[in-house]
Amino acid sequence: MNRPMKVLLTGGTGFLGEYLLADLLERGHVVWALYRSESRKLDTIRFLSSLGLPRSADSLHWFKGELLEADQKWDEWRREYEGLDEVDNLLHSAASTRHYMDENGEPLKTNVGSAKVLKGLVELHPMNVHLVSTAYVCGFVPNERVYEKHNPRGDFVNVYEESKWEAEQIWKDRATVLRPSIIVGHSETGRCTSFTGWYYLFQAVHLLDRLSREATDYDRHNLNINVPASPVGAANIIPVDYVSKAAVRIIENAKNHNKVFHLTHPDPPTHQATLDLICKKFDIGGINFAGEGAPFTQPRNRIERMVWRQMQTILFYFSNNPIFDRSNTDRALADYPVPPMTDEVIHRVIDYAIEKDWGQAGA
Ligand SMILES: NC(=O)c1ccc[n+]([C@@H]2O[C@H](COP(=O)([O-])OP(=O)(O)OC[C@H]3O[C@@H](n4cnc5c(N)ncnc54)[C@H](OP(=O)(O)O)[C@@H]3O)[C@@H](O)[C@H]2O)c1
């Protein structure tokens, strides 16, 4: 392995961040984890303990602070936390993953703000910088091939994508850009702590299952729901364990620094295949992907109206199906294959989500 890194990690208490933290420690690196909430830190410590980490008392250091003040606070922090001054790599995973703007200006405030602040920090304390971005900085480009380079400003589906694109621009060619697609649960355990995006459709089907059990006059095998998206399109889902392990392996090698990497699935399941699997699981029938531009069938009753409302908010996830080129990633990770998204993996991921009541039951 390459020389151990001393990594300043942001977002280490998040869904992906916990795995990044675990993999960095597992591979012998020293981590300085910036955090803001004691309870989230405790959850992360519990998660790490379940994996038998950290193995050495010197390998993990926590320090509490406000990310958006990191440049102003740096001198104070490095005086307060002995050894922080030695960090040589910054892995920036913290982000607001809100898709639509709130009254506090999120997600732009955190996502663009932190990119600017960390630039100021790196001027004070030079280090290699690695940004966790998203493959969807490409915007709305259905069925087009997207390459591992900086994209021009696109037709963004939501302000979150725009905020991540702007953050990339701030660091263009001066940071390694790690672009995961839609991150889902662990391929071996299903574990997930952030049930957004792709999970919503299956949550809607699960809701339909529960509601239609109560309504005896409702034909659950003939729902007649047409979703206006292509059945052969595929939401690019990728298990969190792959994203994390791939990210750590990529940044360990200096040859990869300052390049762009798609941490995406080369063979994601089609919408229809996934939906068939889920309908079978819930014993429901009559939901179809009717093709792009097809009319959304009108709800006929209260149950359908509830499910409709949920589905309409997620339609974009199923309409935007870029094909992500992975040349840089495949070159960098020739000996680290992507786990296939088998039916077994999808069942595991969905079962875990149900067990956790789609995120309402705690991780
Ligand atoms: N999940 C996906 O499907 C997906 C796909 C592609 C890319 N990504 C990218 O992957 C990265 C991790 O996403 P995730 O799903 O792990 O998100 P997450 O579970 O929501 O975690 C976000 C992390 O960022 C921290 N954070 C948010 N706002 C902050 C602020 N103002 N100051 C300090 N820390 C802040 C959170 O801290 P607290 O714990 O204190 O809240 C948490 O540790 C993000 O950069 C995201 O854009 C995610």
GROMACS .gro file of C-alpha atoms and ligand atoms in nm:
model
  411
    1MET     CA    1   0.000   0.000   0.000
    2ASN     CA    2   0.098   0.363  -0.044
    3ARG     CA    3   0.216   0.575   0.250
    4PRO     CA    4  -0.062   0.614   0.515
    5MET     CA    5  -0.249   0.940   0.474
    6LYS     CA    6  -0.348   1.188   0.745
    7VAL     CA    7  -0.697   1.277   0.635
    8LEU     CA    8  -0.919   1.563   0.738
    9LEU     CA    9  -1.266   1.417   0.676
   10THR     CA   10  -1.585   1.624   0.661
   11GLY     CA   11  -1.928   1.460   0.677
   12GLY     CA   12  -1.793   1.154   0.863
   13THR     CA   13  -2.123   1.116   1.050
   14GLY     CA   14  -2.327   1.090   0.726
   15PHE     CA   15  -2.442   0.781   0.536
   16LEU     CA   16  -2.142   0.763   0.305
   17GLY     CA   17  -1.910   0.939   0.552
   18GLU     CA   18  -1.937   0.659   0.810
   19TYR     CA   19  -1.817   0.408   0.552
   20LEU     CA   20  -1.538   0.639   0.435
   21LEU     CA   21  -1.428   0.673   0.794
   22ALA     CA   22  -1.438   0.296   0.847
   23ASP     CA   23  -1.247   0.222   0.526
   24LEU     CA   24  -0.982   0.487   0.593
   25LEU     CA   25  -0.920   0.337   0.938
   26GLU     CA   26  -0.935  -0.019   0.804
   27ARG     CA   27  -0.661   0.068   0.555
   28GLY     CA   28  -0.430   0.218   0.815
   29HIS     CA   29  -0.484   0.590   0.763
   30VAL     CA   30  -0.510   0.851   1.038
   31VAL     CA   31  -0.838   1.043   1.035
   32TRP     CA   32  -0.930   1.382   1.177
   33ALA     CA   33  -1.310   1.390   1.160
   34LEU     CA   34  -1.482   1.728   1.173
   35TYR     CA   35  -1.829   1.695   1.325
   36ARG     CA   36  -2.108   1.918   1.454
   37SER     CA   37  -2.350   1.697   1.648
   38GLU     CA   38  -2.263   1.489   1.957
   39SER     CA   39  -2.549   1.245   1.898
   40ARG     CA   40  -2.446   1.183   1.535
   41LYS     CA   41  -2.088   1.134   1.651
   42LEU     CA   42  -2.204   0.876   1.908
   43ASP     CA   43  -2.404   0.690   1.641
   44THR     CA   44  -2.092   0.681   1.423
   45ILE     CA   45  -1.877   0.559   1.711
   46ARG     CA   46  -2.131   0.280   1.772
   47PHE     CA   47  -2.121   0.187   1.404
   48LEU     CA   48  -1.740   0.181   1.402
   49SER     CA   49  -1.733  -0.029   1.721
   50SER     CA   50  -1.961  -0.283   1.555
   51LEU     CA   51  -1.683  -0.326   1.296
   52GLY     CA   52  -1.410  -0.345   1.562
   53LEU     CA   53  -1.275   0.003   1.472
   54PRO     CA   54  -1.064   0.200   1.533
   55ARG     CA   55  -0.788  -0.055   1.592
   56SER     CA   56  -0.543   0.198   1.733
   57ALA     CA   57  -0.602   0.485   1.974
   58ASP     CA   58  -0.393   0.714   1.754
   59SER     CA   59  -0.583   0.662   1.433
   60LEU     CA   60  -0.910   0.851   1.489
   61HIS     CA   61  -0.941   1.205   1.620
   62TRP     CA   62  -1.270   1.392   1.641
   63PHE     CA   63  -1.288   1.769   1.643
   64LYS     CA   64  -1.600   1.973   1.672
   65GLY     CA   65  -1.653   2.281   1.459
   66GLU     CA   66  -1.858   2.468   1.206
   67LEU     CA   67  -1.761   2.369   0.853
   68LEU     CA   68  -1.853   2.709   0.711
   69GLU     CA   69  -1.602   2.874   0.945
   70ALA     CA   70  -1.318   2.628   0.881
   71ASP     CA   71  -1.086   2.890   0.726
   72GLN     CA   72  -1.136   3.143   1.007
   73LYS     CA   73  -1.111   2.879   1.281
   74TRP     CA   74  -0.810   2.691   1.147
   75ASP     CA   75  -0.548   2.864   1.364
   76GLU     CA   76  -0.760   2.815   1.675
   77TRP     CA   77  -0.827   2.447   1.593
   78ARG     CA   78  -0.466   2.359   1.522
   79ARG     CA   79  -0.360   2.512   1.855
   80GLU     CA   80  -0.634   2.325   2.037
   81TYR     CA   81  -0.593   1.985   1.866
   82GLU     CA   82  -0.234   1.863   1.865
   83GLY     CA   83  -0.152   1.680   1.541
   84LEU     CA   84  -0.429   1.840   1.333
   85ASP     CA   85  -0.160   2.053   1.171
   86GLU     CA   86  -0.014   1.739   1.010
   87VAL     CA   87  -0.314   1.651   0.791
   88ASP     CA   88  -0.208   1.608   0.430
   89ASN     CA   89  -0.534   1.516   0.256
   90LEU     CA   90  -0.881   1.667   0.275
   91LEU     CA   91  -1.174   1.437   0.194
   92HIS     CA   92  -1.485   1.652   0.173
   93SER     CA   93  -1.803   1.446   0.199
   94ALA     CA   94  -2.022   1.686   0.402
   95ALA     CA   95  -2.314   1.827   0.208
   96SER     CA   96  -2.673   1.925   0.234
   97THR     CA   97  -2.858   1.664   0.031
   98ARG     CA   98  -3.184   1.864   0.020
   99HIS     CA   99  -3.305   1.873  -0.339
  100TYR     CA  100  -3.506   2.193  -0.314
  101MET     CA  101  -3.413   2.526  -0.162
  102ASP     CA  102  -3.524   2.592   0.195
  103GLU     CA  103  -3.566   2.923   0.376
  104ASN     CA  104  -3.204   2.909   0.502
  105GLY     CA  105  -3.065   2.890   0.150
  106GLU     CA  106  -2.981   2.517   0.169
  107PRO     CA  107  -2.847   2.325  -0.015
  108LEU     CA  108  -2.650   2.611  -0.178
  109LYS     CA  109  -2.539   2.753   0.155
  110THR     CA  110  -2.353   2.440   0.269
  111ASN     CA  111  -2.252   2.295  -0.066
  112VAL     CA  112  -2.118   2.605  -0.240
  113GLY     CA  113  -2.025   2.778   0.088
  114SER     CA  114  -1.810   2.488   0.209
  115ALA     CA  115  -1.630   2.463  -0.127
  116LYS     CA  116  -1.530   2.830  -0.095
  117VAL     CA  117  -1.435   2.808   0.272
  118LEU     CA  118  -1.224   2.497   0.221
  119LYS     CA  119  -1.042   2.672  -0.061
  120GLY     CA  120  -0.947   2.940   0.189
  121LEU     CA  121  -0.837   2.673   0.436
  122VAL     CA  122  -0.614   2.500   0.178
  123GLU     CA  123  -0.443   2.832   0.106
  124LEU     CA  124  -0.350   2.846   0.476
  125HIS     CA  125  -0.263   2.477   0.498
  126PRO     CA  126  -0.184   2.318   0.158
  127MET     CA  127  -0.302   1.958   0.116
  128ASN     CA  128  -0.442   1.723  -0.147
  129VAL     CA  129  -0.812   1.782  -0.188
  130HIS     CA  130  -1.076   1.522  -0.276
  131LEU     CA  131  -1.439   1.621  -0.322
  132VAL     CA  132  -1.737   1.391  -0.305
  133SER     CA  133  -1.963   1.524  -0.576
  134THR     CA  134  -2.243   1.350  -0.767
  135ALA     CA  135  -2.257   1.190  -1.112
  136TYR     CA  136  -2.574   1.396  -1.170
  137VAL     CA  137  -2.381   1.725  -1.201
  138CYS     CA  138  -2.438   1.650  -1.570
  139GLY     CA  139  -2.801   1.766  -1.530
  140PHE     CA  140  -3.084   1.628  -1.742
  141VAL     CA  141  -2.923   1.426  -2.025
  142PRO     CA  142  -3.139   1.114  -2.069
  143ASN     CA  143  -2.967   0.828  -2.253
  144GLU     CA  144  -2.655   1.036  -2.328
  145ARG     CA  145  -2.304   0.920  -2.243
  146VAL     CA  146  -2.144   1.137  -1.976
  147TYR     CA  147  -1.766   1.149  -1.946
  148GLU     CA  148  -1.537   1.191  -1.646
  149LYS     CA  149  -1.455   1.555  -1.709
  150HIS     CA  150  -1.593   1.887  -1.597
  151ASN     CA  151  -1.931   1.936  -1.763
  152PRO     CA  152  -2.058   2.272  -1.885
  153ARG     CA  153  -2.351   2.411  -1.684
  154GLY     CA  154  -2.640   2.175  -1.753
  155ASP     CA  155  -3.015   2.164  -1.738
  156PHE     CA  156  -3.029   2.075  -1.370
  157VAL     CA  157  -3.312   1.864  -1.234
  158ASN     CA  158  -3.288   2.031  -0.891
  159VAL     CA  159  -3.089   2.291  -0.701
  160TYR     CA  160  -2.889   2.020  -0.523
  161GLU     CA  161  -2.730   1.912  -0.853
  162GLU     CA  162  -2.661   2.275  -0.934
  163SER     CA  163  -2.495   2.332  -0.596
  164LYS     CA  164  -2.269   2.030  -0.646
  165TRP     CA  165  -2.180   2.149  -0.999
  166GLU     CA  166  -2.089   2.493  -0.862
  167ALA     CA  167  -1.874   2.334  -0.592
  168GLU     CA  168  -1.689   2.136  -0.860
  169GLN     CA  169  -1.626   2.457  -1.057
  170ILE     CA  170  -1.463   2.619  -0.753
  171TRP     CA  171  -1.216   2.330  -0.734
  172LYS     CA  172  -1.181   2.257  -1.107
  173ASP     CA  173  -0.854   2.070  -1.179
  174ARG     CA  174  -0.731   2.132  -0.824
  175ALA     CA  175  -0.917   1.849  -0.652
  176THR     CA  176  -0.995   1.485  -0.715
  177VAL     CA  177  -1.364   1.471  -0.797
  178LEU     CA  178  -1.541   1.154  -0.683
  179ARG     CA  179  -1.884   1.129  -0.843
  180PRO     CA  180  -2.111   0.857  -0.705
  181SER     CA  181  -2.447   0.794  -0.870
  182ILE     CA  182  -2.744   0.706  -0.643
  183ILE     CA  183  -2.602   0.550  -0.331
  184VAL     CA  184  -2.806   0.264  -0.183
  185GLY     CA  185  -2.752   0.029   0.111
  186HIS     CA  186  -2.457  -0.199   0.174
  187SER     CA  187  -2.444  -0.486  -0.075
  188GLU     CA  188  -2.398  -0.747   0.199
  189THR     CA  189  -2.611  -0.610   0.484
  190GLY     CA  190  -2.849  -0.364   0.314
  191ARG     CA  191  -2.757  -0.108   0.582
  192CYS     CA  192  -2.848   0.248   0.490
  193THR     CA  193  -2.912   0.566   0.687
  194SER     CA  194  -3.044   0.791   0.409
  195PHE     CA  195  -3.350   0.659   0.227
  196THR     CA  196  -3.398   0.915  -0.048
  197GLY     CA  197  -3.434   0.916  -0.428
  198TRP     CA  198  -3.450   0.564  -0.560
  199TYR     CA  199  -3.607   0.437  -0.236
  200TYR     CA  200  -3.916   0.661  -0.279
  201LEU     CA  201  -4.078   0.456  -0.555
  202PHE     CA  202  -4.055   0.138  -0.352
  203GLN     CA  203  -4.174   0.319  -0.044
  204ALA     CA  204  -4.477   0.425  -0.255
  205VAL     CA  205  -4.539   0.064  -0.361
  206HIS     CA  206  -4.506  -0.048   0.000
  207LEU     CA  207  -4.758   0.220   0.101
  208LEU     CA  208  -4.990   0.098  -0.171
  209ASP     CA  209  -4.954  -0.254  -0.038
  210ARG     CA  210  -5.048  -0.148   0.315
  211LEU     CA  211  -5.338   0.074   0.209
  212SER     CA  212  -5.487  -0.180  -0.030
  213ARG     CA  213  -5.488  -0.445   0.243
  214GLU     CA  214  -5.736  -0.226   0.430
  215ALA     CA  215  -5.955  -0.157   0.122
  216THR     CA  216  -6.121  -0.485   0.032
  217ASP     CA  217  -6.287  -0.346  -0.287
  218TYR     CA  218  -5.948  -0.256  -0.438
  219ASP     CA  219  -5.792  -0.487  -0.700
  220ARG     CA  220  -5.428  -0.488  -0.597
  221HIS     CA  221  -5.331  -0.701  -0.896
  222ASN     CA  222  -5.469  -0.458  -1.152
  223LEU     CA  223  -5.374  -0.112  -1.036
  224ASN     CA  224  -5.356   0.046  -1.382
  225ILE     CA  225  -5.082   0.293  -1.292
  226ASN     CA  226  -4.874   0.423  -1.581
  227VAL     CA  227  -4.550   0.596  -1.492
  228PRO     CA  228  -4.425   0.815  -1.782
  229ALA     CA  229  -4.068   0.682  -1.799
  230SER     CA  230  -3.891   0.425  -2.012
  231PRO     CA  231  -3.909   0.063  -1.888
  232VAL     CA  232  -3.559  -0.002  -2.024
  233GLY     CA  233  -3.414   0.307  -1.856
  234ALA     CA  234  -3.209   0.243  -1.544
  235ALA     CA  235  -3.157   0.446  -1.231
  236ASN     CA  236  -2.786   0.417  -1.167
  237ILE     CA  237  -2.776   0.270  -0.818
  238ILE     CA  238  -2.453   0.179  -0.647
  239PRO     CA  239  -2.401   0.020  -0.304
  240VAL     CA  240  -2.242   0.238  -0.037
  241ASP     CA  241  -1.966  -0.015   0.036
  242TYR     CA  242  -1.842   0.003  -0.322
  243VAL     CA  243  -1.847   0.384  -0.331
  244SER     CA  244  -1.654   0.412  -0.008
  245LYS     CA  245  -1.391   0.148  -0.083
  246ALA     CA  246  -1.345   0.281  -0.437
  247ALA     CA  247  -1.307   0.640  -0.313
  248VAL     CA  248  -1.042   0.547  -0.056
  249ARG     CA  249  -0.845   0.334  -0.303
  250ILE     CA  250  -0.855   0.613  -0.563
  251ILE     CA  251  -0.727   0.888  -0.334
  252GLU     CA  252  -0.451   0.664  -0.194
  253ASN     CA  253  -0.276   0.681  -0.531
  254ALA     CA  254  -0.128   1.024  -0.611
  255LYS     CA  255  -0.151   0.945  -0.985
  256ASN     CA  256  -0.528   0.977  -0.952
  257HIS     CA  257  -0.525   1.315  -0.784
  258ASN     CA  258  -0.710   1.605  -0.947
  259LYS     CA  259  -0.891   1.378  -1.192
  260VAL     CA  260  -1.263   1.301  -1.215
  261PHE     CA  261  -1.404   0.955  -1.131
  262HIS     CA  262  -1.752   0.815  -1.186
  263LEU     CA  263  -1.834   0.585  -0.894
  264THR     CA  264  -2.132   0.451  -1.085
  265HIS     CA  265  -2.268   0.109  -1.176
  266PRO     CA  266  -2.164  -0.025  -1.519
  267ASP     CA  267  -2.475  -0.246  -1.535
  268PRO     CA  268  -2.761  -0.107  -1.326
  269PRO     CA  269  -3.097  -0.291  -1.325
  270THR     CA  270  -3.367  -0.149  -1.554
  271HIS     CA  271  -3.668   0.028  -1.403
  272GLN     CA  272  -3.902  -0.246  -1.516
  273ALA     CA  273  -3.685  -0.528  -1.378
  274THR     CA  274  -3.665  -0.357  -1.042
  275LEU     CA  275  -4.036  -0.275  -1.037
  276ASP     CA  276  -4.130  -0.634  -1.130
  277LEU     CA  277  -3.920  -0.758  -0.843
  278ILE     CA  278  -4.083  -0.516  -0.600
  279CYS     CA  279  -4.440  -0.582  -0.723
  280LYS     CA  280  -4.379  -0.954  -0.678
  281LYS     CA  281  -4.244  -0.890  -0.331
  282PHE     CA  282  -4.556  -0.695  -0.230
  283ASP     CA  283  -4.798  -0.907  -0.437
  284ILE     CA  284  -4.912  -0.606  -0.639
  285GLY     CA  285  -4.972  -0.578  -1.014
  286GLY     CA  286  -5.054  -0.325  -1.283
  287ILE     CA  287  -4.781  -0.061  -1.238
  288ASN     CA  288  -4.602   0.001  -1.567
  289PHE     CA  289  -4.334   0.226  -1.703
  290ALA     CA  290  -4.531   0.346  -2.006
  291GLY     CA  291  -4.249   0.527  -2.189
  292GLU     CA  292  -4.120   0.884  -2.180
  293GLY     CA  293  -4.395   1.140  -2.238
  294ALA     CA  294  -4.683   0.893  -2.180
  295PRO     CA  295  -4.974   1.046  -1.988
  296PHE     CA  296  -4.980   0.982  -1.616
  297THR     CA  297  -5.305   0.786  -1.555
  298GLN     CA  298  -5.548   0.980  -1.342
  299PRO     CA  299  -5.610   0.856  -0.988
  300ARG     CA  300  -5.946   0.683  -0.945
  301ASN     CA  301  -5.973   0.685  -0.569
  302ARG     CA  302  -5.819   0.801  -0.242
  303ILE     CA  303  -5.552   0.532  -0.233
  304GLU     CA  304  -5.431   0.604  -0.585
  305ARG     CA  305  -5.431   0.977  -0.515
  306MET     CA  306  -5.198   0.929  -0.218
  307VAL     CA  307  -4.961   0.710  -0.415
  308TRP     CA  308  -4.976   0.949  -0.714
  309ARG     CA  309  -4.871   1.243  -0.508
  310GLN     CA  310  -4.568   1.050  -0.387
  311MET     CA  311  -4.480   0.925  -0.735
  312GLN     CA  312  -4.507   1.258  -0.911
  313THR     CA  313  -4.238   1.406  -0.689
  314ILE     CA  314  -3.996   1.132  -0.790
  315LEU     CA  315  -4.061   1.110  -1.159
  316PHE     CA  316  -3.738   1.284  -1.253
  317TYR     CA  317  -3.537   1.005  -1.094
  318PHE     CA  318  -3.682   0.771  -1.350
  319SER     CA  319  -3.664   1.003  -1.652
  320ASN     CA  320  -3.299   1.103  -1.639
  321ASN     CA  321  -3.092   0.800  -1.734
  322PRO     CA  322  -2.746   0.907  -1.847
  323ILE     CA  323  -2.487   0.643  -1.929
  324PHE     CA  324  -2.183   0.711  -1.717
  325ASP     CA  325  -1.843   0.650  -1.873
  326ARG     CA  326  -1.606   0.490  -1.620
  327SER     CA  327  -1.273   0.493  -1.805
  328ASN     CA  328  -1.078   0.669  -1.528
  329THR     CA  329  -1.238   0.459  -1.254
  330ASP     CA  330  -1.184   0.129  -1.436
  331ARG     CA  331  -0.823   0.222  -1.500
  332ALA     CA  332  -0.763   0.320  -1.138
  333LEU     CA  333  -0.948   0.021  -0.990
  334ALA     CA  334  -0.871  -0.260  -1.234
  335ASP     CA  335  -0.848  -0.507  -0.944
  336TYR     CA  336  -1.159  -0.388  -0.762
  337PRO     CA  337  -1.479  -0.500  -0.939
  338VAL     CA  338  -1.824  -0.349  -0.883
  339PRO     CA  339  -2.063  -0.590  -0.707
  340PRO     CA  340  -2.347  -0.689  -0.944
  341MET     CA  341  -2.693  -0.552  -0.853
  342THR     CA  342  -2.854  -0.896  -0.833
  343ASP     CA  343  -3.215  -0.955  -0.723
  344GLU     CA  344  -3.070  -1.080  -0.397
  345VAL     CA  345  -2.889  -0.750  -0.333
  346ILE     CA  346  -3.199  -0.546  -0.420
  347HIS     CA  347  -3.417  -0.760  -0.189
  348ARG     CA  348  -3.163  -0.710   0.089
  349VAL     CA  349  -3.154  -0.335   0.041
  350ILE     CA  350  -3.536  -0.307   0.035
  351ASP     CA  351  -3.582  -0.545   0.331
  352TYR     CA  352  -3.346  -0.330   0.535
  353ALA     CA  353  -3.541  -0.016   0.437
  354ILE     CA  354  -3.868  -0.181   0.544
  355GLU     CA  355  -3.714  -0.297   0.870
  356LYS     CA  356  -3.613   0.065   0.934
  357ASP     CA  357  -3.954   0.191   0.819
  358TRP     CA  358  -3.788   0.387   0.536
  359GLY     CA  359  -3.571   0.584   0.778
  360GLN     CA  360  -3.836   0.655   1.042
  361ALA     CA  361  -3.710   0.385   1.278
  362GLY     CA  362  -3.346   0.503   1.318
  363ALA     CA  363  -3.034   0.336   1.175
  364LIG     N1  364  -2.667   0.963  -0.088
  364LIG     C1  365  -2.654   0.963  -0.220
  364LIG     O1  366  -2.728   0.894  -0.293
  364LIG     C2  367  -2.546   1.044  -0.284
  364LIG     C3  368  -2.525   1.028  -0.422
  364LIG     C4  369  -2.423   1.100  -0.484
  364LIG     C5  370  -2.342   1.184  -0.410
  364LIG     N2  371  -2.364   1.197  -0.276
  364LIG     C6  372  -2.274   1.286  -0.201
  364LIG     O2  373  -2.212   1.207  -0.102
  364LIG     C7  374  -2.180   1.288   0.012
  364LIG     C8  375  -2.237   1.223   0.136
  364LIG     O3  376  -2.379   1.214   0.121
  364LIG     P1  377  -2.465   1.132   0.227
  364LIG     O4  378  -2.573   1.063   0.153
  364LIG     O5  379  -2.372   1.055   0.314
  364LIG     O6  380  -2.532   1.252   0.307
  364LIG     P2  381  -2.584   1.257   0.457
  364LIG     O7  382  -2.611   1.121   0.509
  364LIG     O8  383  -2.694   1.356   0.457
  364LIG     O9  384  -2.460   1.316   0.537
  364LIG     C9  385  -2.420   1.448   0.520
  364LIG    C10  386  -2.303   1.475   0.611
  364LIG    O10  387  -2.269   1.613   0.594
  364LIG    C11  388  -2.272   1.678   0.720
  364LIG     N3  389  -2.318   1.817   0.703
  364LIG    C12  390  -2.425   1.860   0.633
  364LIG     N4  391  -2.433   1.994   0.641
  364LIG    C13  392  -2.328   2.035   0.717
  364LIG    C14  393  -2.281   2.162   0.763
  364LIG     N5  394  -2.343   2.275   0.731
  364LIG     N6  395  -2.172   2.164   0.841
  364LIG    C15  396  -2.107   2.048   0.874
  364LIG     N7  397  -2.146   1.927   0.833
  364LIG    C16  398  -2.255   1.921   0.756
  364LIG    C17  399  -2.373   1.598   0.803
  364LIG    O11  400  -2.349   1.623   0.940
  364LIG     P3  401  -2.458   1.581   1.054
  364LIG    O12  402  -2.438   1.434   1.076
  364LIG    O13  403  -2.419   1.664   1.169
  364LIG    O14  404  -2.592   1.615   0.997
  364LIG    C18  405  -2.335   1.456   0.759
  364LIG    O15  406  -2.219   1.414   0.825
  364LIG    C19  407  -2.239   1.426  -0.017
  364LIG    O16  408  -2.135   1.509  -0.065
  364LIG    C20  409  -2.342   1.400  -0.124
  364LIG    O17  410  -2.363   1.513  -0.204
  364LIG    C21  411  -2.463   1.128  -0.211
   0.00000   0.00000   0.00000
